[in-house]
Structure formats: C-alpha cells, structure tokens
XYZ file of C-alpha atoms in Angstrom:
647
model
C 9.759 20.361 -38.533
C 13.099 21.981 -38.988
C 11.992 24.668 -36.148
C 11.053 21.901 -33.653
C 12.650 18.172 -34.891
C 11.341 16.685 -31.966
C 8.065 17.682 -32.102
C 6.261 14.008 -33.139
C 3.100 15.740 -34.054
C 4.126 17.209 -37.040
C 6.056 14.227 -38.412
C 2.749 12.403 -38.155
C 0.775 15.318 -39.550
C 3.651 15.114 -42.480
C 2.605 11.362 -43.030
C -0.878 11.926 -43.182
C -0.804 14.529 -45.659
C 2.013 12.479 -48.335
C -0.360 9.846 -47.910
C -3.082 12.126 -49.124
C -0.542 13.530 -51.565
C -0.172 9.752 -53.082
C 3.138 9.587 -51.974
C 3.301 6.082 -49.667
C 7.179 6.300 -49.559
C 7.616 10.217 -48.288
C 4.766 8.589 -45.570
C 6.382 5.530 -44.759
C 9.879 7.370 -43.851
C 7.612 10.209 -41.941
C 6.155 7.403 -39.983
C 9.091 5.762 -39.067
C 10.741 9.098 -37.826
C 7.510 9.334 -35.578
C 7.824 6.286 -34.292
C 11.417 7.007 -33.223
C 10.109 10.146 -31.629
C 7.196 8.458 -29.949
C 7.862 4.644 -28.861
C 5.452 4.510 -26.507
C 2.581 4.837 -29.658
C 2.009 1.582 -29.745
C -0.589 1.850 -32.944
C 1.930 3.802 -34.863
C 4.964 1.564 -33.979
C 3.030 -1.802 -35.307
C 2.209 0.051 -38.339
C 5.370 0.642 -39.046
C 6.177 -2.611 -38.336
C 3.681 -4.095 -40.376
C 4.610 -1.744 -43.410
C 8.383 -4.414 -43.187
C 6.406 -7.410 -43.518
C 6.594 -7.949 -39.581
C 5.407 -7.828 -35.516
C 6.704 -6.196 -32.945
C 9.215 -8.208 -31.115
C 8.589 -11.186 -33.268
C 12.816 -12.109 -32.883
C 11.831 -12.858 -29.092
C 8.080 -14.499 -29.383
C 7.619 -18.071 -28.093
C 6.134 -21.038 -29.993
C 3.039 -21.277 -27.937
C 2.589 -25.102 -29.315
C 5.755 -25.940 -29.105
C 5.871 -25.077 -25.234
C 2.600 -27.313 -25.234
C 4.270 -30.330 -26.648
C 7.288 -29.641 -24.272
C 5.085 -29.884 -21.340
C 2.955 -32.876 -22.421
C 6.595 -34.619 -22.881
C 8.094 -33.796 -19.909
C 4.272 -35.730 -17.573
C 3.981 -33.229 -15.280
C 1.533 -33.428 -13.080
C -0.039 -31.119 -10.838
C -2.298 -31.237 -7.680
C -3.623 -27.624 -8.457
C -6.472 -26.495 -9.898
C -4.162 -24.847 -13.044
C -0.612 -25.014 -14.148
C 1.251 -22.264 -15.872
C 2.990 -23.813 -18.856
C 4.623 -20.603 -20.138
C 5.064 -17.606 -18.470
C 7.204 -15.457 -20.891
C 7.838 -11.560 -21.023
C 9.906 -9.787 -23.641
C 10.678 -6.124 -23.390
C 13.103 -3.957 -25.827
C 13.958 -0.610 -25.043
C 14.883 2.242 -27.295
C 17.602 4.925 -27.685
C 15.425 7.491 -26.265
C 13.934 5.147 -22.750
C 10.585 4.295 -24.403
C 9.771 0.829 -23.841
C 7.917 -2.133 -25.711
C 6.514 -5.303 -24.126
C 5.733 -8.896 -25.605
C 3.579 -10.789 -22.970
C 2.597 -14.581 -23.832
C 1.208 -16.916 -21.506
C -0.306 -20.451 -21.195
C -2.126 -22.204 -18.616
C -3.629 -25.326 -18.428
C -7.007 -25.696 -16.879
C -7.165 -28.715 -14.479
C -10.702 -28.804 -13.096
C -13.916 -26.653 -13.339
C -12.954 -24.212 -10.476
C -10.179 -22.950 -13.255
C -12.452 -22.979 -15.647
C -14.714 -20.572 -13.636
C -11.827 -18.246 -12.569
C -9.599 -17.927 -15.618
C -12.362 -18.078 -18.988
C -11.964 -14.150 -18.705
C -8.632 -12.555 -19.762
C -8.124 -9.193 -18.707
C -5.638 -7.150 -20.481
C -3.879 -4.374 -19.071
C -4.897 -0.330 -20.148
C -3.178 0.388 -23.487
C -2.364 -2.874 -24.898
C -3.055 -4.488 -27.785
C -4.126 -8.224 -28.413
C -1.717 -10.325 -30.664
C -3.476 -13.872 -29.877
C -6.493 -15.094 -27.740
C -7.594 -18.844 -27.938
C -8.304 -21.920 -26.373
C -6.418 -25.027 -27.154
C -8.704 -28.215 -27.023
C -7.292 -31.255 -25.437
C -8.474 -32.720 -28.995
C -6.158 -30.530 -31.084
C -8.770 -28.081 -31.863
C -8.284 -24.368 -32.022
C -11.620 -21.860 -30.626
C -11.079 -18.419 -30.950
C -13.574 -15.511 -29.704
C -15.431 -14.203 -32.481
C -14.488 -10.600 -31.761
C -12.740 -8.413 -29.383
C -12.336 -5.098 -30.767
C -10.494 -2.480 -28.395
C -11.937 -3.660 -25.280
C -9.958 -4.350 -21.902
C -11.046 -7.736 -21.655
C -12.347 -11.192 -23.274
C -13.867 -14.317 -22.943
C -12.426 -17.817 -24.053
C -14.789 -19.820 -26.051
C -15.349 -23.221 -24.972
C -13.172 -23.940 -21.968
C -13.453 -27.153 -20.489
C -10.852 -29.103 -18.041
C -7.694 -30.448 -19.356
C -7.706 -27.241 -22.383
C -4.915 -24.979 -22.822
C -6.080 -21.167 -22.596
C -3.219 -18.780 -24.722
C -3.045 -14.821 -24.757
C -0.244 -12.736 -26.143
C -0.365 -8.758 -26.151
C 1.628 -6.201 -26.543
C 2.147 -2.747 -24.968
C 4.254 0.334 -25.175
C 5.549 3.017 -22.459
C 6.137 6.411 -23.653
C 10.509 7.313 -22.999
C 10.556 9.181 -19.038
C 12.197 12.313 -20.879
C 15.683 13.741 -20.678
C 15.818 14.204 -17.122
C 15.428 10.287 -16.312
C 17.420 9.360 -18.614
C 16.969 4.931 -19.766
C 14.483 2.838 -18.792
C 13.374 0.361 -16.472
C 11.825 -2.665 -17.110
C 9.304 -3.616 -13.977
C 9.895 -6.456 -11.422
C 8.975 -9.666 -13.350
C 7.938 -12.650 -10.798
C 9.442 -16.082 -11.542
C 6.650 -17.437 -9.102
C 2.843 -17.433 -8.464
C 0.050 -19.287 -6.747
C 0.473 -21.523 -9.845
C 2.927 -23.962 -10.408
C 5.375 -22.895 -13.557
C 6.877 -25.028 -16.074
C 8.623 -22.461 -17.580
C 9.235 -19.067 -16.911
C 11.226 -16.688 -19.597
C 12.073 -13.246 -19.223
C 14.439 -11.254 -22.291
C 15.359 -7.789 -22.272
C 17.073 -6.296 -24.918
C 18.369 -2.329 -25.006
C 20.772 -0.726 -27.856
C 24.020 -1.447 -27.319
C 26.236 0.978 -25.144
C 22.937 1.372 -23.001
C 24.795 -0.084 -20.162
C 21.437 -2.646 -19.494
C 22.009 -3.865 -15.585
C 19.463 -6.124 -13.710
C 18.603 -6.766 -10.023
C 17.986 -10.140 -9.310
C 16.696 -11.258 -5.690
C 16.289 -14.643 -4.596
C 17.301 -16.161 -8.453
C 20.828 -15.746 -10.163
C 20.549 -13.977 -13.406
C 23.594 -13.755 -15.674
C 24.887 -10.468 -17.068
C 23.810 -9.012 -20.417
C 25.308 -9.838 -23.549
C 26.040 -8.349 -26.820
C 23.606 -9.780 -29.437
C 24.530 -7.590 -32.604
C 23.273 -4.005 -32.164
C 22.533 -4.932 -29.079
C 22.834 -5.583 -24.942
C 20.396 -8.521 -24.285
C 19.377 -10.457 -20.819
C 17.725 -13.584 -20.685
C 16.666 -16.030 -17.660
C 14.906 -18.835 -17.352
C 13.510 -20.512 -14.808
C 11.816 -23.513 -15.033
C 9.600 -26.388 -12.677
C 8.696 -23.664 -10.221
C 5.948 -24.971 -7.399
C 2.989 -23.106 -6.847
C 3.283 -20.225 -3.592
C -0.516 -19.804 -2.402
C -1.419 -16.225 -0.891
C -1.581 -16.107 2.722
C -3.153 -13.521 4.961
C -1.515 -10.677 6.391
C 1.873 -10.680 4.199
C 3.834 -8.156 2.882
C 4.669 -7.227 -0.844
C 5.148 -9.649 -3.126
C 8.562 -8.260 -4.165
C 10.182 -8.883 -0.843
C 9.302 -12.467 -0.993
C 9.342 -14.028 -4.748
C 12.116 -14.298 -6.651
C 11.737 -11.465 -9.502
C 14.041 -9.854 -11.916
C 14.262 -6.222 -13.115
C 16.097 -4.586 -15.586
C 17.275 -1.214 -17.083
C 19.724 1.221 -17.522
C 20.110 5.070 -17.265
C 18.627 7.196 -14.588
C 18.646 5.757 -10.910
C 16.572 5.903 -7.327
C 19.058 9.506 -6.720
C 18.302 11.113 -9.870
C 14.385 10.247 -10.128
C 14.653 11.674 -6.310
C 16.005 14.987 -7.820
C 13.354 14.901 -10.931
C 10.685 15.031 -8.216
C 13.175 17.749 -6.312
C 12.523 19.839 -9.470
C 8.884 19.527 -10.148
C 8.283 19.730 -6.411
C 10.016 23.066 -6.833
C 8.271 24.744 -9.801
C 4.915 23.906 -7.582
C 5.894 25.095 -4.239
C 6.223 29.322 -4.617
C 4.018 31.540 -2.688
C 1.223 33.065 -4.754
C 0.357 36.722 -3.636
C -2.830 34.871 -1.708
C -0.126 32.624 0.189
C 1.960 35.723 1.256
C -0.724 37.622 2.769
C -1.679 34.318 4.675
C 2.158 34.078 5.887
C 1.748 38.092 6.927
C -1.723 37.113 8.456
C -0.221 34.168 10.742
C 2.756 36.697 11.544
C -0.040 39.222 12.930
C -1.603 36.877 14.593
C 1.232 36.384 17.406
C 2.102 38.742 19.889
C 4.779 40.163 20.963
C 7.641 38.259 20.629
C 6.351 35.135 19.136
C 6.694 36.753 15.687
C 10.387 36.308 16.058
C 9.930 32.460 17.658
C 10.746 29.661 14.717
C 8.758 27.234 16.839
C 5.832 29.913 17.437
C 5.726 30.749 13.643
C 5.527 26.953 12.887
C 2.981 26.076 14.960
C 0.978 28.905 13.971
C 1.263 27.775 10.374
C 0.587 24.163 11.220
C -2.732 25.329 12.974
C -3.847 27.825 9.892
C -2.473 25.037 7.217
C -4.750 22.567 9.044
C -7.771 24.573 9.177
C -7.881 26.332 5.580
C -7.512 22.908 3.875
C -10.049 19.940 4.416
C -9.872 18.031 1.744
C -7.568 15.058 1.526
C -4.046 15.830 2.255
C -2.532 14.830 -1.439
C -1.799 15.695 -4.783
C 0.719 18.007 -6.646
C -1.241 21.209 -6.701
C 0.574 24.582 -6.191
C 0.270 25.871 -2.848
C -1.882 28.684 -4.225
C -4.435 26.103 -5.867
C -4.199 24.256 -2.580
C -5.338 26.942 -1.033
C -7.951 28.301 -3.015
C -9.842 24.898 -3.175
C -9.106 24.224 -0.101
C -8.128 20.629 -1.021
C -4.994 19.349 -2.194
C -0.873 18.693 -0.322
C -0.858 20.237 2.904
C 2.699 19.646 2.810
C 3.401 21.628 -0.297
C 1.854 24.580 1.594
C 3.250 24.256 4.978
C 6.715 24.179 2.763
C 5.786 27.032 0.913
C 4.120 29.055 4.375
C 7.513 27.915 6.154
C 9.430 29.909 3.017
C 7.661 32.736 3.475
C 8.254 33.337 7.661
C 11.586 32.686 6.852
C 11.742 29.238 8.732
C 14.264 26.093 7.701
C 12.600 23.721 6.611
C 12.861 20.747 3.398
C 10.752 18.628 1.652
C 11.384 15.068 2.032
C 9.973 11.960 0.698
C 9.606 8.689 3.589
C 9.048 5.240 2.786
C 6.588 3.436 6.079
C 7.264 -0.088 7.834
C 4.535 -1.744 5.267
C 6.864 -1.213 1.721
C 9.516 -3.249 0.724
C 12.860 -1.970 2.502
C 15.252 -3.201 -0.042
C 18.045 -1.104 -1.884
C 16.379 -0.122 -5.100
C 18.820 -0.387 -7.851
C 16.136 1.723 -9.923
C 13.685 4.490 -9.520
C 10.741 2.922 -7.742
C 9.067 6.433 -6.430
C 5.317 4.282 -5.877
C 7.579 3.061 -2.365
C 7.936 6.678 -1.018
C 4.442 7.717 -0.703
C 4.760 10.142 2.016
C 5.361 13.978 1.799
C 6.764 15.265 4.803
C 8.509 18.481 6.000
C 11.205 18.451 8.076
C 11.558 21.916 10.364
C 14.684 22.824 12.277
C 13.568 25.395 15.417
C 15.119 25.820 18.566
C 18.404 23.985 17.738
C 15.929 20.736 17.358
C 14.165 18.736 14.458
C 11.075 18.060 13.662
C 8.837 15.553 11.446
C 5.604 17.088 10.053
C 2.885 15.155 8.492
C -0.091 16.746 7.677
C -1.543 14.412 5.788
C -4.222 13.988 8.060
C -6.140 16.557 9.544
C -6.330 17.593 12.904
C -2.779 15.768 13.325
C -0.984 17.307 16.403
C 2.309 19.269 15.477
C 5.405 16.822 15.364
C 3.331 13.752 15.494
C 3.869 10.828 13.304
C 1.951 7.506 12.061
C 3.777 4.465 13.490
C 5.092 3.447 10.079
C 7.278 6.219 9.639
C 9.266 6.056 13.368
C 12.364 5.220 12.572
C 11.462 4.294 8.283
C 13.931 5.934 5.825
C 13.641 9.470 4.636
C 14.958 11.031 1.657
C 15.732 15.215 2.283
C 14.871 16.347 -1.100
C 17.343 18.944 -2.789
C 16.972 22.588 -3.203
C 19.028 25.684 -4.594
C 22.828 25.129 -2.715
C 20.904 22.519 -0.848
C 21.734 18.561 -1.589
C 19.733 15.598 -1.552
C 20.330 13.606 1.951
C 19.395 10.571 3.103
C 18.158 9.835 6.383
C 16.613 8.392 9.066
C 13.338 9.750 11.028
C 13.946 9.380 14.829
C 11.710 6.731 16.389
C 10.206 8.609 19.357
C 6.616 7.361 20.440
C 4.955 9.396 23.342
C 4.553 8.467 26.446
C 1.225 7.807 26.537
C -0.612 5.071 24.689
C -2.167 6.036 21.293
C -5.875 4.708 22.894
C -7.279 4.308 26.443
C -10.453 2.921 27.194
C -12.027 3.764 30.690
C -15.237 1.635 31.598
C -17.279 1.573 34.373
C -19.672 -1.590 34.857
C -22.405 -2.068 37.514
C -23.843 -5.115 37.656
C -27.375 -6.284 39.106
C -28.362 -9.746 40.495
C -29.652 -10.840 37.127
C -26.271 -10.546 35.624
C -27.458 -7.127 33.384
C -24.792 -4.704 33.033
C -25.003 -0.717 32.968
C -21.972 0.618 31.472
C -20.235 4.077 31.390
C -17.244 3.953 29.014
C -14.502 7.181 27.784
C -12.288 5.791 25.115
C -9.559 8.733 24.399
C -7.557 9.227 21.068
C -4.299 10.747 21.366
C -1.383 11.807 18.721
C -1.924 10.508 15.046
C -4.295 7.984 15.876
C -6.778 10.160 17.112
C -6.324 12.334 14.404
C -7.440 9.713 12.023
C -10.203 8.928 14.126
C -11.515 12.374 14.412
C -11.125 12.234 10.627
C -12.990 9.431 10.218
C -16.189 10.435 12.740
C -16.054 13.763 10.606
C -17.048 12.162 7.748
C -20.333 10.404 9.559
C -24.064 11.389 10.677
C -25.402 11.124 14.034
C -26.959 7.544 13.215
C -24.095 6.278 11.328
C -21.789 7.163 14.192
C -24.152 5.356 16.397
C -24.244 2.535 14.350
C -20.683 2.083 14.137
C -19.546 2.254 18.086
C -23.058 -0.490 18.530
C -21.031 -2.392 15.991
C -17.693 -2.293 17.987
C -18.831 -2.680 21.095
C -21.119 -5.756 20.679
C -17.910 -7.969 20.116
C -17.579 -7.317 24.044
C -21.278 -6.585 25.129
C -23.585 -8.722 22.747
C -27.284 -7.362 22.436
C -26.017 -4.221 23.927
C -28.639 -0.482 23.964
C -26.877 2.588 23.450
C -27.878 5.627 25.203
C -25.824 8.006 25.146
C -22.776 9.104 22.773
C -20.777 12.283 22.913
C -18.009 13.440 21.220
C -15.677 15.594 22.726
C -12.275 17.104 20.624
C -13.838 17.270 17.465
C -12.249 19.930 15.147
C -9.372 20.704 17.549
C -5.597 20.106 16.555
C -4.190 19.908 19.956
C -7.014 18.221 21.831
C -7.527 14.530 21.975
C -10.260 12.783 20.625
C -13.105 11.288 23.294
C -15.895 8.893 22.909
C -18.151 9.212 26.033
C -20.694 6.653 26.105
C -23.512 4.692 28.245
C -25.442 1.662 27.081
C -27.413 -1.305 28.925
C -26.273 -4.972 27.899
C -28.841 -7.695 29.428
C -27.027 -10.787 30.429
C -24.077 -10.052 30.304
C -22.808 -12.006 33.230
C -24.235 -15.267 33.564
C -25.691 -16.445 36.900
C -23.881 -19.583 37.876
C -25.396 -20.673 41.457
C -24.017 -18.942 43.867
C -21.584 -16.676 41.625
C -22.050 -14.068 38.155
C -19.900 -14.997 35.607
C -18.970 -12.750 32.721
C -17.148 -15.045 29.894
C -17.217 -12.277 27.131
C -13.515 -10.622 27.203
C -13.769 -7.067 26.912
C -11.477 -5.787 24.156
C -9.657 -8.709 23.261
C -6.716 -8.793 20.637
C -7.394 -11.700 19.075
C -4.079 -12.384 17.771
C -4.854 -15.889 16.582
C -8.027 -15.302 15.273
C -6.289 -12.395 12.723
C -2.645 -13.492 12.065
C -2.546 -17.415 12.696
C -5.111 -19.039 9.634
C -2.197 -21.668 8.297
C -0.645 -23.963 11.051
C 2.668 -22.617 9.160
C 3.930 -19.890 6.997
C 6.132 -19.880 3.594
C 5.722 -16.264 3.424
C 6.593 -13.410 6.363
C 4.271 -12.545 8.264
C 3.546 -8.675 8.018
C 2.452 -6.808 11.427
C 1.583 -3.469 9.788
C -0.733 -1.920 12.215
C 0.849 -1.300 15.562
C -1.425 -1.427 19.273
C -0.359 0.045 21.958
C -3.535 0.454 24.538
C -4.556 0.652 27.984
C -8.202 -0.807 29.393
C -8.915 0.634 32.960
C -11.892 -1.512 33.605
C -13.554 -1.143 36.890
C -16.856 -3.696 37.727
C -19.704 -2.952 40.505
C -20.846 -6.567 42.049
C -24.260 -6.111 43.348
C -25.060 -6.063 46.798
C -23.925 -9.633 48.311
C -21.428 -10.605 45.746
C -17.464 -10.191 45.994
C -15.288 -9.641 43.319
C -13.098 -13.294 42.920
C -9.186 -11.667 42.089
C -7.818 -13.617 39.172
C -3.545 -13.603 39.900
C -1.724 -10.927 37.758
C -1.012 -12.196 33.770
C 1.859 -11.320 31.699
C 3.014 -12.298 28.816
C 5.995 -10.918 27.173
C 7.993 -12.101 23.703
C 9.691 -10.244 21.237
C 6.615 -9.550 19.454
C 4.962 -7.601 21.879
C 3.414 -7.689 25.755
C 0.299 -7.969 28.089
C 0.035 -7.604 31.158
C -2.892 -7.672 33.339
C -3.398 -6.507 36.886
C -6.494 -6.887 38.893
C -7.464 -5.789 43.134
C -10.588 -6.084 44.712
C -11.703 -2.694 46.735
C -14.811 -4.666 48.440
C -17.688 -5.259 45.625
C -15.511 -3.319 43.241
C -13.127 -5.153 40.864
C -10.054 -2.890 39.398
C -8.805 -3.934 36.511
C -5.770 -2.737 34.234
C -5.157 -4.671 30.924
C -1.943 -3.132 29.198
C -1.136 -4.242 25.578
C 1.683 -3.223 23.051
C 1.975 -5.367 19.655
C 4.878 -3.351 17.603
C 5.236 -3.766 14.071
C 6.725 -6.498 12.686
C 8.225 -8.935 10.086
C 7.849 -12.544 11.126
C 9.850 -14.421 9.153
C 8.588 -17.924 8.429
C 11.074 -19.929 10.665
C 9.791 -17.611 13.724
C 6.098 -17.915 13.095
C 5.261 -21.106 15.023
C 7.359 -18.839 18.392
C 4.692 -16.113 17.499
C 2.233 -18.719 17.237
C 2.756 -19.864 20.565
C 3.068 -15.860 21.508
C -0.486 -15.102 19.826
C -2.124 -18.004 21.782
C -0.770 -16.830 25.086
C -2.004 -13.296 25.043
C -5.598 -14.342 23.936
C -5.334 -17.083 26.498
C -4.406 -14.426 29.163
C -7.609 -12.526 27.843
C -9.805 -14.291 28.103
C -9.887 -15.539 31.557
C -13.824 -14.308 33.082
C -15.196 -12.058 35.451
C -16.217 -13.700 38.318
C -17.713 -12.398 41.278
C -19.377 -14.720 44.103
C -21.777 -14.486 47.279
C-alpha cells in the first residue's frame, strides 16, 4: 500500500484480513479508504455507510408518503391512464469524479391498461434496490416477497387507483485523471405521463466548480450548502407529452437538466485523441501491406497522394469484411479481418506518407446543440480526412464497398471534430455538403401490356455512391431465395400478385461499380379493363409521405426527416395493339421540404414516363407541420394519378 496508495485492491484485501485478524476498527478505516478510492463500488460504499448508522444519500431522500398526501390534497385529476406523483433524482459526486445516484419514483395507476404496463419494475444494470411496494388505495402496504440481485420485479397486488413506489441506488466508477469531474446525465422534467412533481439535486464538494445546462426550464445556480456546491430544481404540474412517430431525440425537445463540473466536450475529444493514438501504429504486418499497395502501382503512381489513397481505400476495403467498428489496433483489424476500417486506413495513410487525421462527425439524426459536457455517444462516426492534390477529402469506410470520397447523407454538411495529434491541434469543422450529380437510385421499367390488362415487366433499379454500398452490403448478407423473397416483397406494393422470373445482380463485390437489380416478372391484372380503356390504379413507387410522417392531425414534437430520397423512375408502358396511351398534363410539386415532378409523352402505343423525387432531410418544427402536411398530401396526390390507355 505504501508502493501503490491508489491501488483499491489492496486496501480492501487489508480490510478483509483485520477483519479476520479480529480487528473491526483497523477494517472499518481500511474500508472507508477503499471506498474513497473506488466510489463507483456501490456494495462497498453502503457498507460503509451502514457501518455510521446510515444510507446513502439519505440527507436528499423524499418522503414517499408524504408526496402521496401532497398529491391527494392538491385533487388532481388526470385523463391518463397513470400519473407520476414524484419523479425525484439525487446524485452526489466525489473529489475524485465518481458518482452516486438516489432514484425514487411514484406513480399512480389509473385504470387496468397501467396496471398491465407498469406491475414490472425494471431496474437499471448495477443498481441496488432501497424500496419496492405497492401502496393500496386502503392504506395498506404489499411488498414482493423477494428480489434478490435480479434486474427486475413484480408489484404484488396492483389494482387501479394504487400507488406503485421504487427507490434504488447506483454508483459510476470516477472517468480517471484525464477527464477530470463528473457529469451528471440529462434528467427529463417531462414524459408521456403527467408530473406532479419533479425534483432533481446535485451536490459536488465544494470548490468543484458544479455548472448545469438547462434547456427549455430555468435552473438557478449552485449554492454552497456546508462542504458543499449543491443544485436543486423543481418543477412541478407538468402535462403529459405522448410519443409521436418519426421524432427526433428526446433531448432536443423536453426540457432536461444536466449537471457537472471538470473535464468538457474539448478535453473528452482529446482523451479519445490519445487512446485513438496508442491504437493506430503500424504493426510489422501493416507495413508490408503499405509496401505491398506501393508495389502495386506503376510507374509514377507510387509518388501520386491520390493514387496511393485510392489504392489503400481499395486494399482496406477488401482485407476487412466484417463490420466497420470497434477500437481494435490496426494490426488486430487486420488479422481478423473485422474491426475500424478507419483506424487502418489512418494507420495505411501513415505509412505511404499521406496527410491525413482522424476525426469524429456527428449526422443530421443527433441532437445539434452546444454540449456544455462530454457527450461522445453523439459523435458516432470515425472518419478520415485526406488532403491530396491541393484538395480534401471525407472517407467513410464504414461500409463496405463504399466508393472513395463518398458520404451517407447525414454527414453532408454535419459537424466534424479533426482530432489532435503530435504538433497537430484539435479543429473543429464543417464537412462540405456536396451530393453527386446523379440520384442515389434509378429505377428503369419496361411494361407491356396485353388486352386482358396482364403486365410483363422488365425492370433495372441501379445503386450509386453510399447508398448502393449499403445495399450491396445488405444483398451480401442473403441466399438466392431470401433475395428473391425480399425484391417479391418490394415490388408487390406496386404489382400485387406479381411472378418473378428472373433476378440478377450485377456490381456485387466491386468498390467503384454501382449496384444493379435486373429483373422480369408477370403481374396478372394489373390494369383493369374499363370498357373501352385499361386502367392501371396501382402507383408504381409511390412515396407515401402521408401514410409515413402524417399519423396525428398535429404535432407537439418536430418532426424528424432522417432518411433522405432522391430518385428517378423512367417508366415506359406498351398498350396493346388498338389502345393509345391517354397523356396525363405534367405534375409538380415543389415546397421547402422537397419536389416532384412528373413528365409524361406518348410515342404512339408507348407511354414515357419520368417521375423525379427529392425529399431532403429535415426538422419540421411543429408550427410548420400542417404546411408539410399540405406538402405530403400533394406529392402522393400527384402520384397517384393512373395509367390509362384507351381504344
């Protein structure tokens, strides 16, 4: 211990062995140092606790009967299945960053559909169980007979009108001296249940400097409390916020809290910067693969940035199949063949001599708000920027087969953090939002019709950029018959008790090439006969923008438009012998939130068609969702106009 005073195992050991030794004080002041060591040992730190005659926390635990009686006093009444009558967090932080949490919460069950959903209690991995019960409208107190160490519980005798209480604790370990303080979590001051009263206290040794973010609620600054910096706020009578479809994270929309102190966003940034480092050196196996890729060029493509890096990109992509993430050396990567391509290409890029950084990129979908504290779970993607030919570019390898320099939607134009190296510092930035030219997917069908209304259709659907990377990812991972099985299932939405038969696949395996479908299937009836004319109803490929985005006639919450479309149909329709194609006028509609525009000429019995579609991403805030409404309707409406051809 006096070789390595930090070392918590040995203070521990030391316990165990003066309780042995019959010596319960020497143990008791052995534990206590170990729990200073180790706050997030939640078994040790209760102990120790216990020993003084009290619970963790206990100065900041809520009367769950009192907050009963407040809420019977104050008649609420609710239209909702529950109510939450406390929802109350308490978290104290120690000199060293490790963390301890006091959760208590009560909710009244209002009908049997609450009494269904909520008689489990789940409780979250390492926590510990202070209380579990259910309070009987009578006064009566049931309690499950046991619960032991598992993760969750039942409540005995729930019935509408009870109360059902749990309070746990939990503990999380100190981030270490190079993330300095702690952070307390985003707590949510509302839910899709109404609350009457919502109370959130954290408490930090004074001097820690304890700061909050508050969004959406005003939260007062900390304030000295003895030894100590303490925050409290309260909210109270907050109505219920149901989930709705398509929305984004709940942090960009509730009003929340979070506190802490110490380390921030920049300095967990450069953590990662550091243990991104130790894992990205060449092993000898990596530098003979740089040499290799070298060897491979001729001529004067060895001394071409732009040569080397594609080169590297094309090897990086076909050595490693398995799923683009983890923290792996590039050596391990490369022996298992599984693991960061990016860590690789980095370390590859190194080797040839190339410039090239690390950098970490948060897409569209996460919440784009400044982050007061170290969120890292919001910058999910590892990219590598390169800088050839007096130009930069954006890898992400992520997914295989993805053509050099292309990008997901998500992360044109998201923030980008360069991550720091030796004489290098961190930057922030801004990936350039450059889409190709061409569409991410064209579909190319050919339709000849008989007198009966039966359709024989040819159709090429093409895959191009990072799209069609993902795609040929995806086919890769199906059989023959699955494959089949999962084009029949597309392509019935458009061509109901359709036959495939034929499928190919062209591009599979290559980087550079795009992915094809090539396809040929028989759909009976497809056009109606109506008299004199053949009427096909079915719209080929719709969007179906109302169908997916408008389920509530309006929205509290934005509306999230994640997945970008941008497409082009080329349909082209054979009338059989007789009929004439009847030319619907040209459609467009065009908002903010996108376009469509179709075209349409006859060329005698042959109808050419050209539907053209783009749907960017998007927030919709609430006030603008009934003008996206009225946008969503349009399009489909513009879709869904039918084929007709007459005699």
């Amino acid at each position: 211990a006096a070789t390595w005073p930090r070392d918590v195992r040995l203070e521990k050991r030391r316990a165990e062995a003066l309780d042995l030794a019959g010596d319960a004080e020497g143990a008791r002041r052995a534990r206590r140092r170990a729990a200073a060591l180790d706050g997030g040992d939640l078994a040790l730190r209760r102990a120790v606790a216990q020993e003084d005659g009290r619970e963790l926390l206990a100065e900041y635990a809520e009367d769950g009967r009192e907050a009963i009686r407040a809420f019977r006093a104050a008649g609420r009444h609710y239209d909702t299945s529950a109510a939450m009558v406390l929802d109350a967090t308490a978290v104290l932080a120690d000199g060293r960053g490790a963390t301890l949490e006091r959760v208590h919460q009560i909710i009244q069950l209002l009908d049997q559909r609450a009494v269904d959903a909520l008689g489990e209690v789940s409780l979250p991995p390492g926590s510990q169980l202070l209380s579990l019960r259910t309070l009987k409208a009578d006064g009566r107190t049931l309690e499950p007979e046991e619960v032991g160490d598992k993760r969750s519980a039942s409540l005995p005798g729930l019935e509408p009108g009870d109360f059902a209480e749990w309070e746990y604790l939990r503990a999380s370990p100190a981030r270490g001296p190079v993330l300095p303080g702690f952070t307390s979590g985003p707590f949510l001051f509302r839910g899709d249940l109404p609350i009457f009263r919502s109370s959130f206290v954290v408490a930090a040794p004074a001097g820690a400097g304890l700061a909050c973010e508050a969004r959406r609620i005003s939260a007062p600054a900390a304030r000295r409390d003895g030894d100590r910096e303490v925050l409290r706020v309260e909210a109270r009578d907050v109505p219920a916020l149901l989930p709705e479809e398509s929305s984004p994270a709940e942090t960009e929309y509730l009003p929340l809290v979070e506190a802490g102190a110490g380390a921030g966003l920049e300095d967990a940034m450069r953590a990662y910067a550091d243990f991104a480092s130790d894992r990205s050196l060449a092993s000898v196996e990596v530098k003979v693969l740089a040499r290799d890729i070298a060897a491979g060029l001729a001529g004067g493509a060895r001394h071409d940035p732009l040569a080397l890096a594609r080169a590297a990109w094309a090897r990086v992509h076909e050595v490693v199949v398995g799923p683009g993430i983890g923290v792996d050396s590039p050596g391990q990567v490369l022996s298992r063949g599984r693991g960061s391509r990016a860590v690789l290409l980095q370390a590859l890029f190194r080797e040839l001599g190339l410039s090239s950084r690390l950098a970490l990129a948060r897409d569209f979908t996460r919440d784009p708000a400044p982050q007061r504290f170290p969120r890292l779970e919001l910058w999910t993607h590892s990219l590598v920027r390169l800088s050839a030919g007096g130009r930069e570019y954006w890898l992400d390898p992520a997914v295989r087969y993805t053509p050099f320099g292309e990008l997901p939607e998500g992360l044109r134009g998201a923030d980008a953090v360069l991550l720091p190296g030796p004489g290098v510092p961190l930057a922030w930035t801004r990936i350039p939002d450059r889409r190709p030219a061409e569409p991410p997917r064209s579909v190319a069908l050919r339709i000849a019709l008989d007198a009966r209304g039966d359709a024989e259709v040819t159709g090429e659907e093409v895959y191009r950029g990072f799209e069609g990377a993902a795609v040929k990812d995806s086919f890769e991972r199906l059989d023959p018959p699955q494959r089949r099985q999962a084009l029949e299932q597309v392509l019935a939405r458009s061509f109901p008790g359709l036959s495939l038969a034929e499928l190919e696949v062209s591009g599979e395996g290559k980087l550079d090439e795009p992915f094809r479908l090539h396809y040929r299937f028989r759909a009976p009836g497809w056009a109606r006969v109506d008299g004199d004319r053949l009427v096909a109803d079915t719209p080929v490929f719709p969007a179906r923008l109302a169908a997916r985005y408008l389920s509530r006639s309006e929205r509290e919450i934005p509306l999230l438009l994640g997945a970008p479309e941008r497409s082009v149909l080329d349909l082209v329709v054979r009338a059989p012998p007789g009929f004439r194609p009847v030319v619907d006028p040209e459609r467009s509609v065009t908002a903010g939130f996108g376009s469509y525009r179709r075209t349409a000429r006859a060329d005698g019995a042959v109808l050419v068609r050209e539907d053209r579609l783009e749907l960017p991403q998007a927030r919709v805030a609430p006030s603008a969702y009934g003008s996206f409404a009225e946008f969503a309707r349009a399009l489909d409406g513009a879709q869904a106009g039918a084929i007709v051809f007459a005699k």
